[in-house]
Coordinates of N, CA, C and O and ligand atoms in Angstrom, one line a residue:
X208 N 0.8 -1.2 0.0 CA 0.0 0.0 0.0 C 0.8 1.3 0.0 O 0.4 2.3 -0.5
X209 N 2.0 1.2 0.6 CA 2.7 2.5 0.7 C 3.2 3.1 -0.6 O 3.4 4.2 -0.7
X210 N 3.3 2.2 -1.6 CA 3.7 2.7 -2.9 C 2.5 3.2 -3.8 O 2.6 3.7 -4.9
X211 N 1.3 3.0 -3.3 CA 0.1 3.2 -4.0 C 0.0 4.5 -4.7 O -0.4 4.6 -5.9
X212 N 0.4 5.6 -4.0 CA 0.1 6.9 -4.6 C 1.3 7.4 -5.4 O 1.2 8.3 -6.2
X213 N 2.5 6.9 -5.2 CA 3.6 7.4 -5.9 C 3.7 7.3 -7.4 O 4.3 8.2 -8.0
X214 N 3.0 6.3 -8.0 CA 3.1 6.3 -9.5 C 2.5 7.5 -10.2 O 2.9 7.8 -11.3
X215 N 1.7 8.2 -9.5 CA 1.1 9.4 -10.2 C 2.1 10.6 -10.1 O 1.9 11.6 -10.8
X216 N 3.1 10.5 -9.3 CA 4.0 11.6 -9.3 C 4.7 11.7 -10.7 O 5.2 10.8 -11.2
X217 N 4.7 13.0 -11.2 CA 5.5 13.2 -12.4 C 4.8 12.7 -13.7 O 5.3 12.8 -14.8
X218 N 3.6 12.1 -13.6 CA 2.9 11.6 -14.7 C 2.6 12.6 -15.8 O 2.8 12.4 -17.0
X219 N 2.3 13.8 -15.4 CA 2.0 14.9 -16.3 C 3.1 15.9 -16.5 O 2.9 17.0 -16.9
X220 N 4.3 15.4 -16.3 CA 5.5 16.3 -16.4 C 5.5 17.1 -17.7 O 5.9 18.2 -17.7
X221 N 5.1 16.4 -18.8 CA 5.2 17.0 -20.1 C 4.0 17.9 -20.5 O 3.9 18.4 -21.6
X222 N 3.0 17.9 -19.6 CA 1.8 18.7 -19.9 C 2.1 20.2 -20.0 O 2.9 20.7 -19.2
X223 N 1.4 20.9 -20.9 CA 1.6 22.3 -20.9 C 1.2 23.0 -19.6 O 0.3 22.6 -19.0
X224 N 2.0 24.0 -19.3 CA 1.8 24.7 -18.0 C 0.9 25.9 -18.4 O 0.6 26.2 -19.5
X225 N 0.4 26.6 -17.3 CA -0.3 27.9 -17.5 C -1.7 27.6 -17.8 O -2.4 26.7 -17.3
X226 N -2.3 28.5 -18.7 CA -3.8 28.5 -18.8 C -4.3 27.3 -19.7 O -5.5 27.1 -19.8
X227 N -3.4 26.6 -20.3 CA -3.8 25.5 -21.1 C -3.9 24.2 -20.3 O -2.9 23.5 -20.1
X228 N -5.1 24.0 -19.7 CA -5.2 22.9 -18.8 C -5.9 21.7 -19.5 O -6.9 21.9 -20.2
X229 N -5.3 20.5 -19.5 CA -5.8 19.4 -20.2 C -7.2 19.0 -19.8 O -8.0 18.5 -20.5
X230 N -7.5 19.2 -18.5 CA -8.8 18.8 -18.0 C -9.9 19.8 -18.5 O -11.0 19.4 -18.8
X231 N -9.5 21.1 -18.5 CA -10.5 22.1 -19.0 C -10.8 21.8 -20.5 O -11.9 22.0 -20.9
X232 N -9.7 21.4 -21.2 CA -9.9 21.0 -22.6 C -10.9 19.9 -22.8 O -11.8 20.0 -23.6
X233 N -10.8 18.9 -22.0 CA -11.8 17.8 -22.0 C -13.2 18.3 -21.6 O -14.2 17.9 -22.2
X234 N -13.2 19.1 -20.6 CA -14.5 19.6 -20.0 C -15.3 20.4 -21.1 O -16.5 20.2 -21.2
X235 N -14.6 21.2 -21.9 CA -15.4 22.1 -22.8 C -15.5 21.6 -24.2 O -16.0 22.3 -25.1
X236 N -15.1 20.3 -24.4 CA -15.3 19.8 -25.8 C -16.1 18.4 -25.8 O -15.5 17.4 -26.1
X237 N -17.4 18.5 -25.5 CA -18.2 17.3 -25.4 C -18.2 16.5 -26.7 O -18.5 15.3 -26.6
X238 N -17.9 17.1 -27.8 CA -17.9 16.4 -29.1 C -16.7 15.4 -29.2 O -16.7 14.6 -30.1
X239 N -15.7 15.7 -28.4 CA -14.5 14.9 -28.4 C -14.4 13.8 -27.3 O -13.3 13.4 -27.0
X240 N -15.6 13.5 -26.7 CA -15.5 12.7 -25.5 C -14.8 11.3 -25.8 O -14.1 10.8 -24.9
X241 N -15.0 10.7 -26.9 CA -14.4 9.5 -27.2 C -12.9 9.6 -27.3 O -12.1 8.8 -26.6
X242 N -12.4 10.6 -28.0 CA -11.0 10.8 -28.1 C -10.4 11.2 -26.8 O -9.2 10.9 -26.5
X243 N -11.1 11.9 -26.0 CA -10.7 12.3 -24.6 C -10.9 11.3 -23.5 O -10.6 11.6 -22.4
X244 N -11.5 10.2 -23.9 CA -11.8 9.1 -22.9 C -12.7 9.6 -21.8 O -12.6 9.2 -20.6
X245 N -13.7 10.5 -22.1 CA -14.6 11.0 -21.1 C -15.7 9.9 -21.1 O -16.4 9.6 -22.1
X246 N -16.0 9.3 -19.9 CA -16.9 8.2 -19.9 C -18.3 8.6 -19.4 O -19.3 8.0 -19.8
X247 N -18.4 9.8 -18.7 CA -19.7 10.2 -18.3 C -19.7 11.7 -17.9 O -18.7 12.2 -17.4
X248 N -20.8 12.4 -18.3 CA -20.9 13.8 -17.9 C -22.1 14.1 -17.0 O -23.2 13.6 -17.3
X249 N -21.8 14.7 -15.9 CA -22.9 15.2 -15.1 C -23.2 16.6 -15.3 O -22.8 17.2 -16.4
X250 N -23.9 17.3 -14.4 CA -24.3 18.7 -14.6 C -23.1 19.6 -14.3 O -22.8 20.6 -15.1
X251 N -22.3 19.3 -13.3 CA -21.2 20.2 -12.9 C -19.9 19.5 -12.8 O -18.9 20.1 -12.5
X252 N -19.9 18.2 -13.0 CA -18.7 17.4 -12.9 C -18.8 16.2 -13.9 O -19.8 15.9 -14.4
X253 N -17.6 15.6 -14.2 CA -17.5 14.6 -15.2 C -16.5 13.5 -14.8 O -15.7 13.7 -13.9
X254 N -16.5 12.4 -15.6 CA -15.7 11.2 -15.3 C -14.8 10.9 -16.5 O -15.4 10.8 -17.6
X255 N -13.5 10.8 -16.3 CA -12.7 10.5 -17.5 C -11.7 9.4 -17.1 O -11.3 9.3 -16.0
X256 N -11.3 8.6 -18.1 CA -10.3 7.6 -17.9 C -8.9 8.3 -17.7 O -8.6 9.3 -18.4
X257 N -8.1 7.8 -16.9 CA -6.7 8.3 -16.8 C -5.9 7.6 -17.9 O -5.8 6.4 -18.0
X258 N -5.4 8.4 -18.8 CA -4.6 7.8 -19.9 C -3.2 7.4 -19.5 O -2.5 6.8 -20.3
X259 N -2.8 7.6 -18.3 CA -1.6 7.1 -17.7 C -2.0 6.2 -16.5 O -1.7 6.6 -15.4
X260 N -2.8 5.2 -16.7 CA -3.5 4.5 -15.6 C -2.5 3.8 -14.7 O -1.5 3.3 -15.1
X261 N -2.8 3.9 -13.4 CA -2.0 3.1 -12.5 C -2.4 1.6 -12.6 O -1.7 0.7 -12.3
X262 N -3.7 1.4 -13.0 CA -4.2 0.1 -13.1 C -5.3 0.1 -14.1 O -5.9 1.2 -14.5
X263 N -5.7 -1.0 -14.6 CA -6.8 -1.1 -15.6 C -8.1 -0.5 -15.0 O -8.5 -0.9 -13.9
X264 N -8.7 0.4 -15.8 CA -10.0 0.9 -15.3 C -9.8 2.1 -14.4 O -10.8 2.6 -13.8
X265 N -8.6 2.7 -14.3 CA -8.4 3.9 -13.5 C -9.1 5.1 -14.1 O -8.8 5.5 -15.2
X266 N -10.1 5.6 -13.3 CA -10.8 6.8 -13.8 C -10.6 8.0 -12.8 O -10.1 7.8 -11.7
X267 N -10.9 9.2 -13.3 CA -10.8 10.4 -12.5 C -12.1 11.2 -12.5 O -12.7 11.3 -13.6
X268 N -12.5 11.7 -11.4 CA -13.7 12.5 -11.4 C -13.3 14.0 -11.1 O -12.4 14.2 -10.3
X269 N -14.0 14.9 -11.7 CA -13.6 16.3 -11.5 C -14.7 17.2 -11.9 O -15.5 16.9 -12.7
X270 N -14.7 18.4 -11.2 CA -15.7 19.4 -11.6 C -15.3 20.0 -13.0 O -14.1 19.9 -13.4
X271 N -16.2 20.6 -13.7 CA -15.9 21.3 -15.0 C -15.0 22.5 -14.7 O -14.2 22.9 -15.5
X272 N -15.3 23.1 -13.5 CA -14.6 24.4 -13.2 C -13.1 24.1 -12.8 O -12.8 23.1 -12.2
X273 N -12.3 25.0 -13.2 CA -10.8 24.9 -12.9 C -10.6 25.4 -11.5 O -10.3 26.6 -11.3
X274 N -10.7 24.6 -10.5 CA -10.4 25.0 -9.1 C -9.4 24.0 -8.5 O -9.4 22.8 -8.9
X275 N -8.5 24.4 -7.6 CA -7.4 23.6 -7.1 C -7.7 22.8 -5.9 O -6.9 21.9 -5.5
X276 N -8.9 23.1 -5.2 CA -9.1 22.5 -3.9 C -10.5 22.1 -3.6 O -11.4 22.8 -4.1
X277 N -10.7 21.1 -2.9 CA -12.1 20.7 -2.6 C -12.8 21.7 -1.8 O -14.1 21.8 -1.7
X278 N -12.1 22.6 -1.1 CA -12.7 23.6 -0.3 C -13.4 24.6 -1.1 O -14.3 25.4 -0.6
X279 N -13.1 24.6 -2.4 CA -13.8 25.6 -3.3 C -15.0 25.0 -4.0 O -15.7 25.6 -4.8
X280 N -15.3 23.7 -3.7 CA -16.5 23.1 -4.3 C -17.8 23.8 -3.9 O -17.9 24.2 -2.7
X281 N -18.7 24.0 -4.8 CA -20.0 24.5 -4.4 C -20.7 23.3 -3.8 O -20.3 22.1 -3.9
X282 N -21.9 23.5 -3.2 CA -22.7 22.4 -2.6 C -23.1 21.4 -3.7 O -23.0 20.2 -3.5
X283 N -23.4 22.0 -4.9 CA -23.8 21.2 -6.0 C -22.6 20.3 -6.5 O -22.8 19.1 -6.8
X284 N -21.5 20.9 -6.6 CA -20.3 20.1 -7.0 C -20.0 19.0 -6.0 O -19.7 17.9 -6.4
X285 N -20.0 19.3 -4.8 CA -19.7 18.3 -3.7 C -20.7 17.2 -3.9 O -20.3 16.0 -3.8
X286 N -22.0 17.5 -4.0 CA -23.0 16.5 -4.1 C -22.8 15.6 -5.3 O -23.0 14.4 -5.3
X287 N -22.5 16.3 -6.5 CA -22.4 15.5 -7.7 C -21.1 14.7 -7.7 O -21.1 13.6 -8.2
X288 N -20.0 15.2 -7.1 CA -18.8 14.4 -7.0 C -19.1 13.1 -6.2 O -18.6 12.1 -6.6
X289 N -19.9 13.3 -5.2 CA -20.2 12.1 -4.3 C -21.1 11.1 -5.1 O -20.8 9.9 -5.1
X290 N -22.0 11.7 -5.8 CA -22.9 10.8 -6.6 C -22.1 10.1 -7.7 O -22.3 8.9 -8.0
X291 N -21.2 10.8 -8.4 CA -20.4 10.2 -9.5 C -19.4 9.2 -8.9 O -19.1 8.2 -9.6
X292 N -19.0 9.4 -7.7 CA -18.1 8.4 -7.1 C -18.8 7.1 -6.9 O -18.3 6.0 -7.3
X293 N -20.0 7.2 -6.4 CA -20.8 6.0 -6.2 C -21.2 5.3 -7.6 O -21.1 4.1 -7.7
X294 N -21.5 6.2 -8.5 CA -21.9 5.7 -9.9 C -20.7 5.0 -10.5 O -20.8 3.9 -11.2
X295 N -19.5 5.6 -10.4 CA -18.3 5.1 -11.0 C -17.9 3.7 -10.4 O -17.5 2.8 -11.1
X296 N -18.1 3.6 -9.1 CA -17.8 2.3 -8.5 C -18.7 1.2 -9.0 O -18.3 0.1 -9.4
X297 N -20.0 1.6 -9.1 CA -21.0 0.6 -9.7 C -20.6 0.3 -11.1 O -20.6 -0.9 -11.5
X298 N -20.3 1.3 -11.9 CA -20.0 1.1 -13.4 C -18.7 0.2 -13.5 O -18.7 -0.7 -14.3
X299 N -17.7 0.5 -12.7 CA -16.4 -0.2 -12.9 C -16.6 -1.7 -12.3 O -16.1 -2.6 -12.9
X300 N -17.4 -1.8 -11.3 CA -17.7 -3.2 -10.8 C -18.4 -4.0 -11.9 O -18.0 -5.1 -12.1
X301 N -19.4 -3.4 -12.5 CA -20.1 -4.1 -13.5 C -19.3 -4.4 -14.7 O -19.4 -5.5 -15.3
X302 N -18.4 -3.5 -15.1 CA -17.6 -3.7 -16.3 C -16.4 -4.6 -16.1 O -16.0 -5.4 -17.0
X303 N -15.7 -4.5 -15.0 CA -14.4 -5.1 -14.8 C -14.3 -6.1 -13.6 O -13.3 -6.7 -13.4
X304 N -15.3 -6.1 -12.8 CA -15.3 -7.0 -11.6 C -14.0 -6.9 -10.7 O -13.4 -8.0 -10.5
X305 N -13.7 -5.7 -10.3 CA -12.4 -5.6 -9.5 C -12.7 -6.2 -8.1 O -13.9 -6.4 -7.7
X306 N -11.6 -6.5 -7.4 CA -11.8 -7.1 -6.0 C -11.6 -6.0 -5.0 O -11.8 -6.3 -3.8
X307 N -11.3 -4.8 -5.4 CA -11.1 -3.7 -4.4 C -10.9 -2.4 -5.1 O -10.9 -2.3 -6.4
X308 N -10.8 -1.3 -4.4 CA -10.6 0.1 -5.0 C -9.7 0.9 -4.1 O -9.7 0.8 -2.9
X309 N -8.9 1.7 -4.8 CA -8.2 2.8 -4.0 C -8.9 4.1 -4.6 O -9.0 4.3 -5.8
X310 N -9.3 5.0 -3.6 CA -10.0 6.2 -4.0 C -9.4 7.4 -3.3 O -9.1 7.3 -2.1
X311 N -9.1 8.4 -4.0 CA -8.6 9.6 -3.3 C -8.1 10.8 -4.1 O -8.0 10.7 -5.3
X312 N -7.8 11.9 -3.4 CA -7.4 13.1 -4.0 C -5.9 13.3 -3.7 O -5.5 13.0 -2.5
X313 N -5.1 13.8 -4.6 CA -3.8 14.4 -4.3 C -4.0 15.9 -4.4 O -4.2 16.4 -5.5
X314 N -3.9 16.6 -3.3 CA -4.2 18.0 -3.3 C -2.8 18.7 -3.2 O -2.1 18.6 -2.2
X315 N -2.4 19.4 -4.3 CA -1.2 20.1 -4.3 C -0.1 19.3 -4.9 O -0.1 18.0 -4.8
X316 N 0.9 19.9 -5.5 CA 2.0 19.1 -6.1 C 2.8 18.4 -5.0 O 3.4 17.3 -5.3
X317 N 2.9 18.9 -3.8 CA 3.6 18.2 -2.8 C 3.0 16.9 -2.5 O 3.7 16.0 -2.0
X318 N 1.7 16.8 -2.7 CA 1.0 15.5 -2.5 C 1.0 14.6 -3.7 O 0.5 13.5 -3.7
X319 N 1.7 15.0 -4.8 CA 1.8 14.2 -6.0 C 0.8 14.5 -7.0 O 0.6 13.8 -8.0
X320 N 0.0 15.6 -6.9 CA -1.0 16.0 -7.9 C -0.2 16.4 -9.2 O 0.6 17.2 -9.2
X321 N -0.5 15.7 -10.3 CA 0.1 16.0 -11.6 C -0.5 17.3 -12.2 O 0.3 18.1 -12.7
X322 N -1.8 17.5 -12.1 CA -2.4 18.7 -12.5 C -3.0 19.4 -11.3 O -4.2 19.2 -11.0
X323 N -2.2 20.1 -10.6 CA -2.6 20.6 -9.3 C -3.7 21.7 -9.3 O -4.4 21.9 -8.4
X324 N -3.7 22.4 -10.5 CA -4.7 23.5 -10.6 C -6.1 23.1 -10.8 O -7.0 23.9 -10.6
X325 N -6.3 21.8 -11.2 CA -7.7 21.4 -11.5 C -7.9 20.1 -10.6 O -7.5 19.0 -11.0
X326 N -8.7 20.3 -9.5 CA -8.9 19.2 -8.6 C -9.5 18.0 -9.2 O -10.4 18.1 -10.0
X327 N -9.0 16.8 -8.9 CA -9.6 15.6 -9.4 C -9.4 14.4 -8.4 O -8.4 14.4 -7.7
X328 N -10.4 13.5 -8.5 CA -10.3 12.4 -7.6 C -10.0 11.1 -8.4 O -10.7 10.9 -9.4
X329 N -9.1 10.3 -7.9 CA -8.7 9.1 -8.5 C -9.6 7.9 -8.0 O -9.8 7.8 -6.8
X330 N -10.0 7.1 -8.9 CA -10.6 5.8 -8.6 C -9.8 4.7 -9.3 O -9.8 4.7 -10.5
X331 N -9.2 3.9 -8.5 CA -8.3 2.8 -9.1 C -8.8 1.5 -8.6 O -8.8 1.1 -7.5
X332 N -9.4 0.7 -9.6 CA -9.8 -0.6 -9.3 C -8.6 -1.5 -9.0 O -7.5 -1.3 -9.6
X333 N -8.7 -2.4 -8.1 CA -7.6 -3.3 -7.7 C -8.1 -4.8 -7.7 O -9.2 -5.1 -7.5
X334 N -7.1 -5.6 -8.1 CA -7.3 -7.1 -8.1 C -6.2 -7.7 -7.3 O -5.1 -7.1 -7.2
X335 N -6.4 -8.8 -6.6 CA -5.4 -9.4 -5.9 C -4.2 -9.8 -6.9 O -4.5 -10.3 -8.0
X336 N -3.0 -9.4 -6.5 CA -1.9 -9.7 -7.4 C -1.7 -8.8 -8.6 O -1.1 -9.2 -9.6
X337 N -2.3 -7.6 -8.6 CA -2.3 -6.8 -9.8 C -1.1 -5.8 -9.8 O -1.0 -5.0 -10.7
X338 N -0.1 -6.0 -8.9 CA 0.9 -4.9 -8.8 C 1.8 -4.8 -10.0 O 2.6 -3.9 -10.2
X339 N 1.8 -5.8 -10.9 CA 2.7 -5.8 -12.1 C 2.0 -5.2 -13.3 O 2.5 -5.3 -14.4
X340 N 0.9 -4.5 -13.2 CA 0.1 -4.1 -14.4 C 1.0 -3.1 -15.3 O 1.1 -3.4 -16.5
X341 N 1.6 -2.1 -14.7 CA 2.3 -1.1 -15.5 C 3.5 -1.7 -16.3 O 3.6 -1.5 -17.5
X342 N 4.3 -2.5 -15.6 CA 5.4 -3.1 -16.4 C 4.9 -4.0 -17.6 O 5.4 -4.0 -18.7
X343 N 3.8 -4.7 -17.4 CA 3.2 -5.5 -18.4 C 2.8 -4.7 -19.6 O 2.9 -5.1 -20.7
X344 N 2.2 -3.5 -19.3 CA 1.7 -2.7 -20.3 C 2.6 -1.5 -20.7 O 2.2 -0.4 -21.1
X345 N 3.9 -1.7 -20.5 CA 4.8 -0.6 -20.7 C 4.8 -0.1 -22.1 O 5.1 1.1 -22.3
X346 N 4.5 -0.9 -23.1 CA 4.6 -0.4 -24.4 C 3.3 0.4 -24.7 O 2.2 0.0 -24.5
X347 N 3.6 1.6 -25.3 CA 2.5 2.6 -25.5 C 1.3 2.0 -26.3 O 0.1 2.2 -25.9
X348 N 1.6 1.4 -27.4 CA 0.6 0.8 -28.2 C -0.4 -0.1 -27.5 O -1.6 -0.1 -27.6
X349 N 0.2 -1.0 -26.7 CA -0.5 -1.9 -25.9 C -1.4 -1.2 -24.9 O -2.6 -1.5 -24.8
X350 N -0.9 -0.1 -24.3 CA -1.7 0.7 -23.4 C -2.9 1.3 -24.1 O -4.0 1.2 -23.6
X351 N -2.7 1.9 -25.3 CA -3.8 2.6 -26.0 C -4.9 1.6 -26.4 O -6.1 1.9 -26.2
X352 N -4.5 0.5 -26.9 CA -5.5 -0.5 -27.3 C -6.3 -1.0 -26.0 O -7.5 -1.1 -26.1
X353 N -5.6 -1.2 -25.0 CA -6.2 -1.6 -23.7 C -7.1 -0.5 -23.2 O -8.2 -0.8 -22.8
X354 N -6.7 0.7 -23.3 CA -7.5 1.9 -22.8 C -8.8 1.9 -23.6 O -9.9 2.1 -23.1
X355 N -8.7 1.8 -25.0 CA -9.9 1.9 -25.8 C -10.9 0.8 -25.4 O -12.1 1.1 -25.3
X356 N -10.5 -0.4 -25.2 CA -11.3 -1.5 -24.8 C -12.0 -1.2 -23.4 O -13.2 -1.4 -23.3
X357 N -11.2 -0.8 -22.5 CA -11.7 -0.6 -21.2 C -12.6 0.6 -21.2 O -13.7 0.6 -20.5
X358 N -12.3 1.7 -22.0 CA -13.2 2.8 -22.1 C -14.6 2.4 -22.5 O -15.6 2.8 -21.9
X359 N -14.6 1.6 -23.6 CA -15.9 1.2 -24.1 C -16.7 0.4 -23.0 O -17.9 0.6 -22.9
X360 N -16.0 -0.5 -22.3 CA -16.7 -1.3 -21.3 C -17.3 -0.4 -20.2 O -18.4 -0.6 -19.7
X361 N -16.5 0.5 -19.7 CA -16.9 1.3 -18.6 C -18.0 2.3 -19.1 O -19.0 2.5 -18.4
X362 N -17.9 2.9 -20.3 CA -18.9 3.8 -20.8 C -20.2 3.1 -21.0 O -21.3 3.6 -20.6
X363 N -20.2 1.9 -21.5 CA -21.4 1.1 -21.6 C -22.1 0.8 -20.3 O -23.3 0.9 -20.1
X364 N -21.2 0.6 -19.3 CA -21.7 0.3 -18.0 C -22.4 1.5 -17.4 O -23.4 1.4 -16.8
X365 N -21.8 2.7 -17.6 CA -22.5 4.0 -17.2 C -23.8 4.1 -17.9 O -24.8 4.5 -17.2
X366 N -23.9 3.8 -19.2 CA -25.1 4.0 -19.9 C -26.2 3.1 -19.3 O -27.4 3.5 -19.3
X367 N -25.8 1.9 -18.9 CA -26.8 1.0 -18.4 C -27.4 1.5 -17.0 O -28.5 1.3 -16.6
X368 N -26.5 2.2 -16.3 CA -26.8 2.7 -14.9 C -27.6 4.0 -14.9 O -28.4 4.2 -13.9
X369 N -27.5 4.9 -15.9 CA -28.1 6.2 -15.8 C -29.3 6.3 -16.8 O -29.4 5.5 -17.7
Ligands
ZN471 ZN1 -8.6 23.0 -15.7

């Protein structure tokens, strides 16, 4: 468990800095949801696959608004993040039958947040003995094919639930 959060450190090192936020890009382009791996959109928050997954089925929930901290959530954002968390767990369970989950926020770069300006919550499904996932999928092509397949399964799962 103690290594659980460290793989996210440095993941977005090559992302553009400043006002070009990759999450805001996904948030404001609903026509590109498939290319952006957006699995579900709520009123004030949405769910997207992590394209640098720690594990198969790793998704992130976030508000559409570019805010850095959960203390800035409106009541509506708080409520929808909570609802989307529960929905995501149901959808991932139905799509991938994981044996467990790691769920949480990295708030601030000191905590390992790759995109610290846009708060997001990680949901990582876990299976017994899954710790070798990343080395196995180290080749980029393998990861993208795998992502596409997992994206479809989780998205279908959301469709059935809502
Ligand atoms: Zn943003």
